[in-house]
Coordinates of C-alpha atoms in Angstrom, one line a residue:
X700 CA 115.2 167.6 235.4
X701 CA 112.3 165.1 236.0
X702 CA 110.3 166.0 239.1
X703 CA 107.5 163.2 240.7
X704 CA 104.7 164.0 242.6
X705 CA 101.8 161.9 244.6
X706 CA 98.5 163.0 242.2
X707 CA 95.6 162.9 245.0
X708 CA 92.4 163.4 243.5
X709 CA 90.0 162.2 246.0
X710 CA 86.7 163.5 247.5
X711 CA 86.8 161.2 250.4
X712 CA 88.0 161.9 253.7
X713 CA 88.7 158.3 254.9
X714 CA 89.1 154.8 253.9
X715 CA 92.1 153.6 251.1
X716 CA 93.1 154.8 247.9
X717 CA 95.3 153.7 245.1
X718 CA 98.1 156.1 244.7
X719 CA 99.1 157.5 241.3
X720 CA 102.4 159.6 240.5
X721 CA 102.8 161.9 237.9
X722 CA 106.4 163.0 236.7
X723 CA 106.9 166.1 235.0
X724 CA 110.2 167.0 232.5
X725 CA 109.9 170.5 231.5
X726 CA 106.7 172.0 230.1
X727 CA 106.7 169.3 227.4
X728 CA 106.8 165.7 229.5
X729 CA 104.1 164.8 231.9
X730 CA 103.7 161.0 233.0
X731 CA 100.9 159.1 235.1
X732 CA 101.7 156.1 237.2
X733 CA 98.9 154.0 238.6
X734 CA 100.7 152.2 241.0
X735 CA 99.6 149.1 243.3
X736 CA 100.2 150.4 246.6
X737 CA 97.3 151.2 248.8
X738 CA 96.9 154.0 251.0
X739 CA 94.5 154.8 254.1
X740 CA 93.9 158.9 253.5
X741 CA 94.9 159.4 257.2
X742 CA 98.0 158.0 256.7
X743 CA 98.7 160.6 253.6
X744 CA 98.0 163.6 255.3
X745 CA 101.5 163.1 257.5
X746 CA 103.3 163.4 253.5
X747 CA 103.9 166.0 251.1
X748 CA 103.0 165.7 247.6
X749 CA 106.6 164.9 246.5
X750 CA 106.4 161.7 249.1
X751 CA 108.7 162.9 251.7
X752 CA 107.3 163.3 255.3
X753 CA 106.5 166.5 256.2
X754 CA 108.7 168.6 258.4
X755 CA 108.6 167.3 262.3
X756 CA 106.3 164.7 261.9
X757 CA 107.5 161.8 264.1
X758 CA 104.5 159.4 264.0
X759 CA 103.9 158.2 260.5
X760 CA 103.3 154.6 258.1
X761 CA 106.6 153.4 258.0
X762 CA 106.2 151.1 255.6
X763 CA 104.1 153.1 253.8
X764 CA 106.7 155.7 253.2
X765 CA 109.3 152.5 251.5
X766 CA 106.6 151.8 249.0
X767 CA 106.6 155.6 248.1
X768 CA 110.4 155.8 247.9
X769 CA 110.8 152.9 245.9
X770 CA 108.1 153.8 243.6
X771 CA 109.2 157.1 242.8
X772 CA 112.6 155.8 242.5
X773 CA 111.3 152.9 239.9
X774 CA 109.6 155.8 238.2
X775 CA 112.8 157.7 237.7
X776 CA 115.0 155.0 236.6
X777 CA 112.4 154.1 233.9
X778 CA 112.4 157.2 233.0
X779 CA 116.2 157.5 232.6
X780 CA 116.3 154.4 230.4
X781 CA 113.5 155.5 228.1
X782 CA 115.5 158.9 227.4
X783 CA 118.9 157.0 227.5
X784 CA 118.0 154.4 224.9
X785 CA 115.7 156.9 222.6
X786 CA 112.5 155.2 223.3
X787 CA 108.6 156.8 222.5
X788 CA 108.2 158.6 225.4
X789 CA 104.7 157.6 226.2
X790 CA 102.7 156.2 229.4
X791 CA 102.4 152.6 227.7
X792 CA 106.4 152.5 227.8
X793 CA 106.5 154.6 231.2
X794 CA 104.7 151.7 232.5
X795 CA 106.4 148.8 231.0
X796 CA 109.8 150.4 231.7
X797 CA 108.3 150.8 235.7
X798 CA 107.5 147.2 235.4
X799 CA 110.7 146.0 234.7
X800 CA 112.7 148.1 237.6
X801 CA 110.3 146.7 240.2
X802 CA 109.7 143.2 239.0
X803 CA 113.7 142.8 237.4
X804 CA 113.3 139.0 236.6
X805 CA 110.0 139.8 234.4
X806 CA 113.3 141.9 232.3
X807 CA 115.5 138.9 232.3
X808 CA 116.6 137.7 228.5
X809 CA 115.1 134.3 228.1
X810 CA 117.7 131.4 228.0
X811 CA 118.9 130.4 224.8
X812 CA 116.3 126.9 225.0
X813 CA 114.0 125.8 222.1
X814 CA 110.7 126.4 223.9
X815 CA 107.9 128.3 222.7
X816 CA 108.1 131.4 224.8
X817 CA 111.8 132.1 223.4
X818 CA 110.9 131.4 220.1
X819 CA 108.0 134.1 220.1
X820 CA 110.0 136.7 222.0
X821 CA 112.7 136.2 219.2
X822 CA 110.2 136.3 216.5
X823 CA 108.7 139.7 218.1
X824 CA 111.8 141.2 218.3
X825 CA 113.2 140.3 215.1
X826 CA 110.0 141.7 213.4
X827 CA 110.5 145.1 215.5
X828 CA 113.9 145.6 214.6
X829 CA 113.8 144.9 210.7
X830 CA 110.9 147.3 210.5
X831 CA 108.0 144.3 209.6
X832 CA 105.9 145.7 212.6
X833 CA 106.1 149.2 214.2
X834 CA 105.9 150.4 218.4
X835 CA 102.6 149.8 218.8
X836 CA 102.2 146.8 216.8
X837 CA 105.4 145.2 219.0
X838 CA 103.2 146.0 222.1
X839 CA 100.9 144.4 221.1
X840 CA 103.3 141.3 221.1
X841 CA 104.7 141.9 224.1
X842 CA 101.0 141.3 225.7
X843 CA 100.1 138.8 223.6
X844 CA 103.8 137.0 224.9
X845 CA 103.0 138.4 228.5
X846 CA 99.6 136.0 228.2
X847 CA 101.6 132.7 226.5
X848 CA 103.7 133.0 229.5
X849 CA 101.0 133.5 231.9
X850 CA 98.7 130.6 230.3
X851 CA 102.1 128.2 230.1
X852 CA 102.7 128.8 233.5
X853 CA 99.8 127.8 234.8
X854 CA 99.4 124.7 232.6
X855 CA 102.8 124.0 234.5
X856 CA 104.2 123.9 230.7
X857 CA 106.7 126.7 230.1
X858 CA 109.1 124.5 228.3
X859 CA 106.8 123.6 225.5
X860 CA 108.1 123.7 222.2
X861 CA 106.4 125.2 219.1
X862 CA 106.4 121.8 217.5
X863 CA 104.8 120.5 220.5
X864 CA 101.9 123.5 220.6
X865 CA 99.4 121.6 218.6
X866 CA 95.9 122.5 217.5
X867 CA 94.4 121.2 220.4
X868 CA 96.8 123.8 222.8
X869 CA 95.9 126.5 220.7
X870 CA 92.0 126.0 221.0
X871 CA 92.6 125.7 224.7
X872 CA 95.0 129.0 224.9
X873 CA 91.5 131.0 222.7
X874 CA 89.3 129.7 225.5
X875 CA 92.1 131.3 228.4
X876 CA 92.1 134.8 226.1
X877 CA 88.5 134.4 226.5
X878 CA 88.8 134.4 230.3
X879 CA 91.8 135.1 231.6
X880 CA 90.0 137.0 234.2
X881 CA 88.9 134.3 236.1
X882 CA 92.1 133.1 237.1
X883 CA 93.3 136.3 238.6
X884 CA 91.9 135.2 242.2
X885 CA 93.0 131.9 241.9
X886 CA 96.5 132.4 241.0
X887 CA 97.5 135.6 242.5
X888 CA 101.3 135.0 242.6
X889 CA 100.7 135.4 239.0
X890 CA 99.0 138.4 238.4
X891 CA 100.8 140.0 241.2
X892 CA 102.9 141.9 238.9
X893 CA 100.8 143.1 236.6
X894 CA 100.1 146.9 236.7
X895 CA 96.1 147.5 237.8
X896 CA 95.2 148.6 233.8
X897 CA 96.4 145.3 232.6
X898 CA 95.3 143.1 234.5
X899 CA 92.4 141.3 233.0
X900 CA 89.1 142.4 234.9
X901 CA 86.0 140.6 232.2
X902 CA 85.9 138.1 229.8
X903 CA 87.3 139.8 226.1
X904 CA 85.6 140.2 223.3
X905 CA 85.8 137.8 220.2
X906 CA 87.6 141.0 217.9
X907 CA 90.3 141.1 220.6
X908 CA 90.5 137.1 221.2
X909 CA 90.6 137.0 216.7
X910 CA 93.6 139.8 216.5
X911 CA 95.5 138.2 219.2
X912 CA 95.2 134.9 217.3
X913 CA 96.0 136.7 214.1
X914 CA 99.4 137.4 215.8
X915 CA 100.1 133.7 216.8
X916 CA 99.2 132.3 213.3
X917 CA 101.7 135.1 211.7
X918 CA 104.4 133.5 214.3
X919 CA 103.9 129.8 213.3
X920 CA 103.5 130.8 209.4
X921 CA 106.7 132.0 209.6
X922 CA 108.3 129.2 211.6
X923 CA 106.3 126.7 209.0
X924 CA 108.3 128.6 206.2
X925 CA 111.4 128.0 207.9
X926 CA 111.2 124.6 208.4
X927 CA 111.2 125.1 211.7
X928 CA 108.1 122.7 212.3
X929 CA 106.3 120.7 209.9
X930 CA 102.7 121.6 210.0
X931 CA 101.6 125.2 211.2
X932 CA 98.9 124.0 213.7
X933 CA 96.1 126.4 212.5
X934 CA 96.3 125.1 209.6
X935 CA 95.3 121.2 211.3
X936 CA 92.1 123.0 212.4
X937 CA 89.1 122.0 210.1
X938 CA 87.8 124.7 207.4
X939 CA 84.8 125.3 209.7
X940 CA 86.8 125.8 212.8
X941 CA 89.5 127.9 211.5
X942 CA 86.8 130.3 210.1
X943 CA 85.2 130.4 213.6
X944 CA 88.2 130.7 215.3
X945 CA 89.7 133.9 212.7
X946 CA 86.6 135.7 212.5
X947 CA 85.9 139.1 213.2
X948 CA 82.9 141.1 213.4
X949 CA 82.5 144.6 213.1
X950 CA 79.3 146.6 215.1
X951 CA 77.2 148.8 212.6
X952 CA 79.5 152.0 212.1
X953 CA 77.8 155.0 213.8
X954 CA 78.8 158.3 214.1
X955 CA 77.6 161.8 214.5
X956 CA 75.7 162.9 211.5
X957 CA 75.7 167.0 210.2
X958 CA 73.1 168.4 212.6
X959 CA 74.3 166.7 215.7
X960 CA 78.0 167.9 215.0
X961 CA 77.0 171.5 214.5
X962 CA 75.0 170.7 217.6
X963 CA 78.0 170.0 219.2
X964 CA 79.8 172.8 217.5
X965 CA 77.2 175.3 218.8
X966 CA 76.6 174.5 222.2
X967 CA 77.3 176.5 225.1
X968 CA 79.1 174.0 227.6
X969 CA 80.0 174.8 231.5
X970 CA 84.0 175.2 232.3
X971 CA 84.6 171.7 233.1
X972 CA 84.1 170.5 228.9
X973 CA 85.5 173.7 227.7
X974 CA 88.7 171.5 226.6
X975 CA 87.3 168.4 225.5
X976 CA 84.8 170.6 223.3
X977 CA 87.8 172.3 221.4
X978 CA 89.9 168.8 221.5
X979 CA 87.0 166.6 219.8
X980 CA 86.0 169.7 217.4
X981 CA 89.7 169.9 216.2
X982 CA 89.9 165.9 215.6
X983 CA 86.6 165.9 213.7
X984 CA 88.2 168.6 211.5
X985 CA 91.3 166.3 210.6
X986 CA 89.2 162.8 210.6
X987 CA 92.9 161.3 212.3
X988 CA 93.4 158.7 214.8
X989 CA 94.3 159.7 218.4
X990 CA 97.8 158.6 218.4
X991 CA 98.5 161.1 215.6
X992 CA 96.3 163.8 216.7
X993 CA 98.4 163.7 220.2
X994 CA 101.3 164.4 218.1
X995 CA 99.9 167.2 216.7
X996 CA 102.1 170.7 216.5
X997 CA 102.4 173.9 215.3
X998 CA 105.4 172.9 213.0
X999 CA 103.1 170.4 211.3
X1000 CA 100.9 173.0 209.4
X1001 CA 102.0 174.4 206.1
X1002 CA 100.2 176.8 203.5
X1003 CA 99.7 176.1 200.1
X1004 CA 100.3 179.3 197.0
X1005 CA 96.8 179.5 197.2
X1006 CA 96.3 180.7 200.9
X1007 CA 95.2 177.5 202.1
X1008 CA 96.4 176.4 205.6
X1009 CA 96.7 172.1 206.0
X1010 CA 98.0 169.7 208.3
X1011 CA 100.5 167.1 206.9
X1012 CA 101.8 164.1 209.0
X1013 CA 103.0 160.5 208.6
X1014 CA 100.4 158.7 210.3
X1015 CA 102.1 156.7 212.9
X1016 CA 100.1 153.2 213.1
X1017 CA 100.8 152.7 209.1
X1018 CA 104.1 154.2 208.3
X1019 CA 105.9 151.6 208.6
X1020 CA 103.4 149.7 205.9
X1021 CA 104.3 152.8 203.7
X1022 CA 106.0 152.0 200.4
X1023 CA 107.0 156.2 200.4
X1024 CA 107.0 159.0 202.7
X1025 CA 103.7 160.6 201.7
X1026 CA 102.2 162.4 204.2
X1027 CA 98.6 163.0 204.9
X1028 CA 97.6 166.1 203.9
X1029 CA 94.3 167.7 205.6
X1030 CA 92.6 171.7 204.8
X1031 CA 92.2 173.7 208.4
X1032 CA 88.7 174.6 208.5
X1033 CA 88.1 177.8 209.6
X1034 CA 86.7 177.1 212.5
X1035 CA 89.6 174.6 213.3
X1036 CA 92.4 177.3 212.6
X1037 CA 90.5 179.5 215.5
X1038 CA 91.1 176.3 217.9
X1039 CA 94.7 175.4 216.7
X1040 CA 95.7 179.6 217.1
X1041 CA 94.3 179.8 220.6
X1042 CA 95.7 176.2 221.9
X1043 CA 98.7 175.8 219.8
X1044 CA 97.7 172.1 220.4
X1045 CA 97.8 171.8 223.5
X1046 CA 95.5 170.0 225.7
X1047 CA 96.0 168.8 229.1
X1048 CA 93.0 166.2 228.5
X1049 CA 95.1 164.2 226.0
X1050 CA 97.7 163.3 228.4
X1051 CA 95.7 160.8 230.1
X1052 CA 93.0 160.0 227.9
X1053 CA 92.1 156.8 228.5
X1054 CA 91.4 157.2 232.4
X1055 CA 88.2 157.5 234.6
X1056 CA 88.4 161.5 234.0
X1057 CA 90.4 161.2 230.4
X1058 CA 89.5 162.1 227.1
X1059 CA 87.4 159.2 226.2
X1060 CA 85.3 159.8 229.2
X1061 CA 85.0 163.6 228.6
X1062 CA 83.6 162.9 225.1
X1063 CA 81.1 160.6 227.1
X1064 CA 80.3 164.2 229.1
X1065 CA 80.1 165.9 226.3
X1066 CA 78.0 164.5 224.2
X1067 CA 75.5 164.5 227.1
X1068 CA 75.2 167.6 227.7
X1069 CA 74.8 168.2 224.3
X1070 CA 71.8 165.7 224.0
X1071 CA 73.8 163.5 221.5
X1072 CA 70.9 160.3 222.8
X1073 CA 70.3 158.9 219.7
X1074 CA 70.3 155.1 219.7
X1075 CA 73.2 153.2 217.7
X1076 CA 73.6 149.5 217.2
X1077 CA 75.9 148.1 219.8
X1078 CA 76.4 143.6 219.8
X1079 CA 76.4 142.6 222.3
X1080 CA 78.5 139.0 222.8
X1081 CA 76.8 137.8 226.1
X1082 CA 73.7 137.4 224.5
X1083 CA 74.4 137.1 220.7
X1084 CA 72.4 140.1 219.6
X1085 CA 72.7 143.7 219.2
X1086 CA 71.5 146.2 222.2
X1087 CA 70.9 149.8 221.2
X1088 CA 72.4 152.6 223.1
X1089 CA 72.9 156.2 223.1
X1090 CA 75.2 157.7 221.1
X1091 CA 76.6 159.6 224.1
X1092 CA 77.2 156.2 226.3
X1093 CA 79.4 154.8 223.5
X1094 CA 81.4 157.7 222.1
X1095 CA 85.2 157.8 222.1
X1096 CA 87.6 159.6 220.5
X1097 CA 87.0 157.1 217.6
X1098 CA 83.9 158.8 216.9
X1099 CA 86.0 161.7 215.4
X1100 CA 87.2 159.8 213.0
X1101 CA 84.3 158.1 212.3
X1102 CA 82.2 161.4 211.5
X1103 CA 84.4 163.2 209.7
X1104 CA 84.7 160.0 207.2
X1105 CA 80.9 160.2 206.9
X1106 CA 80.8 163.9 207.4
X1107 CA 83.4 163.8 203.9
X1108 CA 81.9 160.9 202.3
X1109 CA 78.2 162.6 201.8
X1110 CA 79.4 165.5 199.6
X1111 CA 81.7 163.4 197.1
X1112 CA 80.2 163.0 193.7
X1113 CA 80.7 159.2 193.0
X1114 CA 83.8 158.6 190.6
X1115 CA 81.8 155.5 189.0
X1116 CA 78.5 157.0 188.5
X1117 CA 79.2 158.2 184.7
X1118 CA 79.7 154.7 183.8
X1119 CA 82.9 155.1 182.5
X1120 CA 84.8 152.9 184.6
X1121 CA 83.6 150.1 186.9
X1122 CA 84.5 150.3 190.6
X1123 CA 87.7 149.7 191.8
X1124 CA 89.4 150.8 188.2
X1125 CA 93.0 151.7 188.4
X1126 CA 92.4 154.3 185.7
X1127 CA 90.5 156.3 187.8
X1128 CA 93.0 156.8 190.2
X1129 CA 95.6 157.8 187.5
X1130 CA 92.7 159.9 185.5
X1131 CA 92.1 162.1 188.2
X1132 CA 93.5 162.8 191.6
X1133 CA 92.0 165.2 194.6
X1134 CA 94.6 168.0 195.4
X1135 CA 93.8 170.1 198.2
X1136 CA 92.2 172.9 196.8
X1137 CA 89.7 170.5 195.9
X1138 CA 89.8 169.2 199.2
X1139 CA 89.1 172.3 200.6
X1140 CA 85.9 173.1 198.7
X1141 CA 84.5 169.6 200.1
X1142 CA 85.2 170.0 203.7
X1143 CA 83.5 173.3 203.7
X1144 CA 80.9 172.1 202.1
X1145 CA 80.4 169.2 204.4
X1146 CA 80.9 170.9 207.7
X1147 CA 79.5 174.2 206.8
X1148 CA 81.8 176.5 206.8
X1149 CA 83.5 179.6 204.8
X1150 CA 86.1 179.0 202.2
X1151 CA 88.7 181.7 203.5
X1152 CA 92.7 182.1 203.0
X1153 CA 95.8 183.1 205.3
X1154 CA 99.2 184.4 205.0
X1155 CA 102.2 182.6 205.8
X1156 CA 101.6 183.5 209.9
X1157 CA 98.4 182.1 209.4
X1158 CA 96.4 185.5 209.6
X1159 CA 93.1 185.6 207.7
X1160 CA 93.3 187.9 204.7
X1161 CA 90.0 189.0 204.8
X1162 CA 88.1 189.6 201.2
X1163 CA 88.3 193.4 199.9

């Protein structure tokens, strides 16, 4: 049975405060809600942590205690839909589910019309269903919709129609990606709605602006090969512009080279980055994205004939692109195995990584205490040049992948360097293929440490 809670964590002893919930389903489910209601501390202390007044209190916030109610309530009914219809059970579907109990006509199916916003919602949908795009992918939709209806709106144009959204709409829709944010103030009615996290707060960058404008030129291609309008209007946009507008650019790749890892690895760390020192170790071990190391578990370790203990898992942003089931596959380095035995993957700092005391942050932490300050590359779009920061002020958990690639790619022999083949052959793929033995001798090599084997309960059959 789901049980919600106020989650108060505050130093100060007046003034307001944002409240956030947390609902909890067991030992395995544990949600975060950043709601919109704010609090004055005073008026808090006259409720318990499961929002109720507390016992013969006469004189409290009234109105305060609603909001509560229906926000725990909103909560709960989310939550019941997401189990009921076998959705991801995540805090980016938490909070659109939350959305749609307290704002109902934001839910509302779109009537059966010819405009733009129906046509995209249909598209999304369509391309969720048959498989084409996977959970998060569709999200990504689902904003990228939330913004066409938000820009639309205010241009007082909702009814557009995509044969009608020409080249010169979809330059002006880039410049509102761009800077959405300074139209918050000015139409609040608008952004009312939106939960606190999404609503846009600076101008974007031009990689976000480019992959949202990826997803709008997939739309209209496939509308264009439909017949459903004549001329796809990124494709009226001059050579020149189109480049502009599609381009991405990617910062110089950075990541923790050998001696700052082990630096990390042997570092004695106060209680607070205990955690986050086992979390970001582990994830360095397995080089995966955070979305599949969060569903890390016990059951997904196996152990080969030789005694070597792996990971395998379908990793979840590209499965869908799969044409087979293959797994990734990934040797436990010893000093991983110790982590995974004593955690069983567990760790409370991945169930809110993303806030102002999540994962991400934590790795921040970290890596300062650990003296991680060497400058990286960082461009900087305001003034059209690269700024250099510490390695520490930038980290994420994207580091971990980032460093174990590099970590990995230092101790391979180049396939081409005999001369046999030029890059990219196909017949070196089928002429020789890494198994996981092979595997294993690498990453211990790269990370420095002992080859070793286990039984099948993962024990370490130590060497007679």
């Amino acid at each position: 049975m789901e049980h919600v809670t106020l989650c108060l964590r505050t130093e100060k002893s007046k003034g307001t405060i944002k409240l956030r919930f947390r609902l909890r389903d067991g030992r395995e489910i544990q949600l975060y809600h950043k709601s919109n209601i704010e609090a004055e501390i005073a008026d808090l202390s006259k409720f318990t942590l499961e929002g109720t007044v507390k016992p013969k209190t006469t004189i409290y916030n009234k109105q305060l205690a609603t909001k509560i109610t229906q926000e725990i309530d909103a909560m709960k009914k989310a939550y019941a839909t997401m189990k009921q219809k076998s959705m991801v059970i995540d805090s980016s579907t938490f909070e659109e589910q939350i959305s749609l109990v307290l704002n109902p006509e934001s839910g509302k199916p779109r009537t059966e019309d010819n405009s733009l916003l129906t046509r995209f919602e249909k598209f999304a949908n369509d391309a969720h269903r048959d498989g084409v795009i996977g959970v998060g992918r569709y999200r990504h939709y689902q904003v990228l919709l939330g913004k066409l209806e938000r820009y639309l709106t205010i241009k007082q144009s909702k009814k557009i129609t995509p044969q009608e959204f020409n080249d010169e709409w979809l330059l002006d829709f880039r410049q509102f990606v761009f800077d959405e944010y300074k139209y918050v103030k000015r139409y609040k009615s608008i952004y009312d709605g939106l939960n606190g996290n999404t609503t846009p707060k600076e101008r974007r960058s031009s990689n976000t602006v480019t992959a949202q404008m990826k997803m709008l030129q997939s739309f209209f291609t496939e509308l264009e090969s439909r017949d459903e309008i004549m001329r796809n209007p990124f494709r009226r946009l001059s050579t020149e512009r189109r480049r502009i507008v599609m381009k991405t650019k990617f910062d110089e790749p950075f990541f923790l080279n050998a001696e700052e890892f082990l630096q990390v690895m042997n570092a004695d760390v106060p209680d607070d980055l205990v955690e986050v020192k086992k979390a970001f170790l582990l994830q360095c071990a397995f080089g995966c994205r955070i979305s599949d190391f969060k569903a890390m578990s016990m059951d997904k370790i196996s152990v080969t004939k030789d005694g070597i203990p792996y990971v395998h898992y379908l990793p979840i942003k590209t499965k869908n692109a799969q044409y087979d089931n293959r797994e990734v596959e990934t040797p436990i380095l010893r000093y991983a195995l110790d982590i995974i035995k004593e955690s069983q993957f567990n760790f409370n700092i991945l169930k809110y990584y993303n806030g102002k005391s999540g994962y991400n942050v934590k790795i921040k932490d970290l890596l300062k205490h650990c003296e991680a300050f060497r400058k990286v590359a960082v461009y900087d779009e305001a003034t059209a040049d690269n700024k250099y920061e510490r390695i520490c002020d930038v980290a994420s958990s994207k580091l971990c992948r980032k460093t174990h690639v590099d970590m990995m790619n230092k101790v391979q022999i180049n396939m081409y360097a005999a001369g046999l083949h030029k890059e990219g052959s196909d017949a070196v793929e089928r002429y020789t293929k890494l198994d996981i033995k092979d595997r294993f001798v690498l990453m211990c090599a790269a990370f420095k440490q002992p080859m070793y084997k286990v039984d099948e309960n993962l024990n370490v059959i130590e060497e007679k």
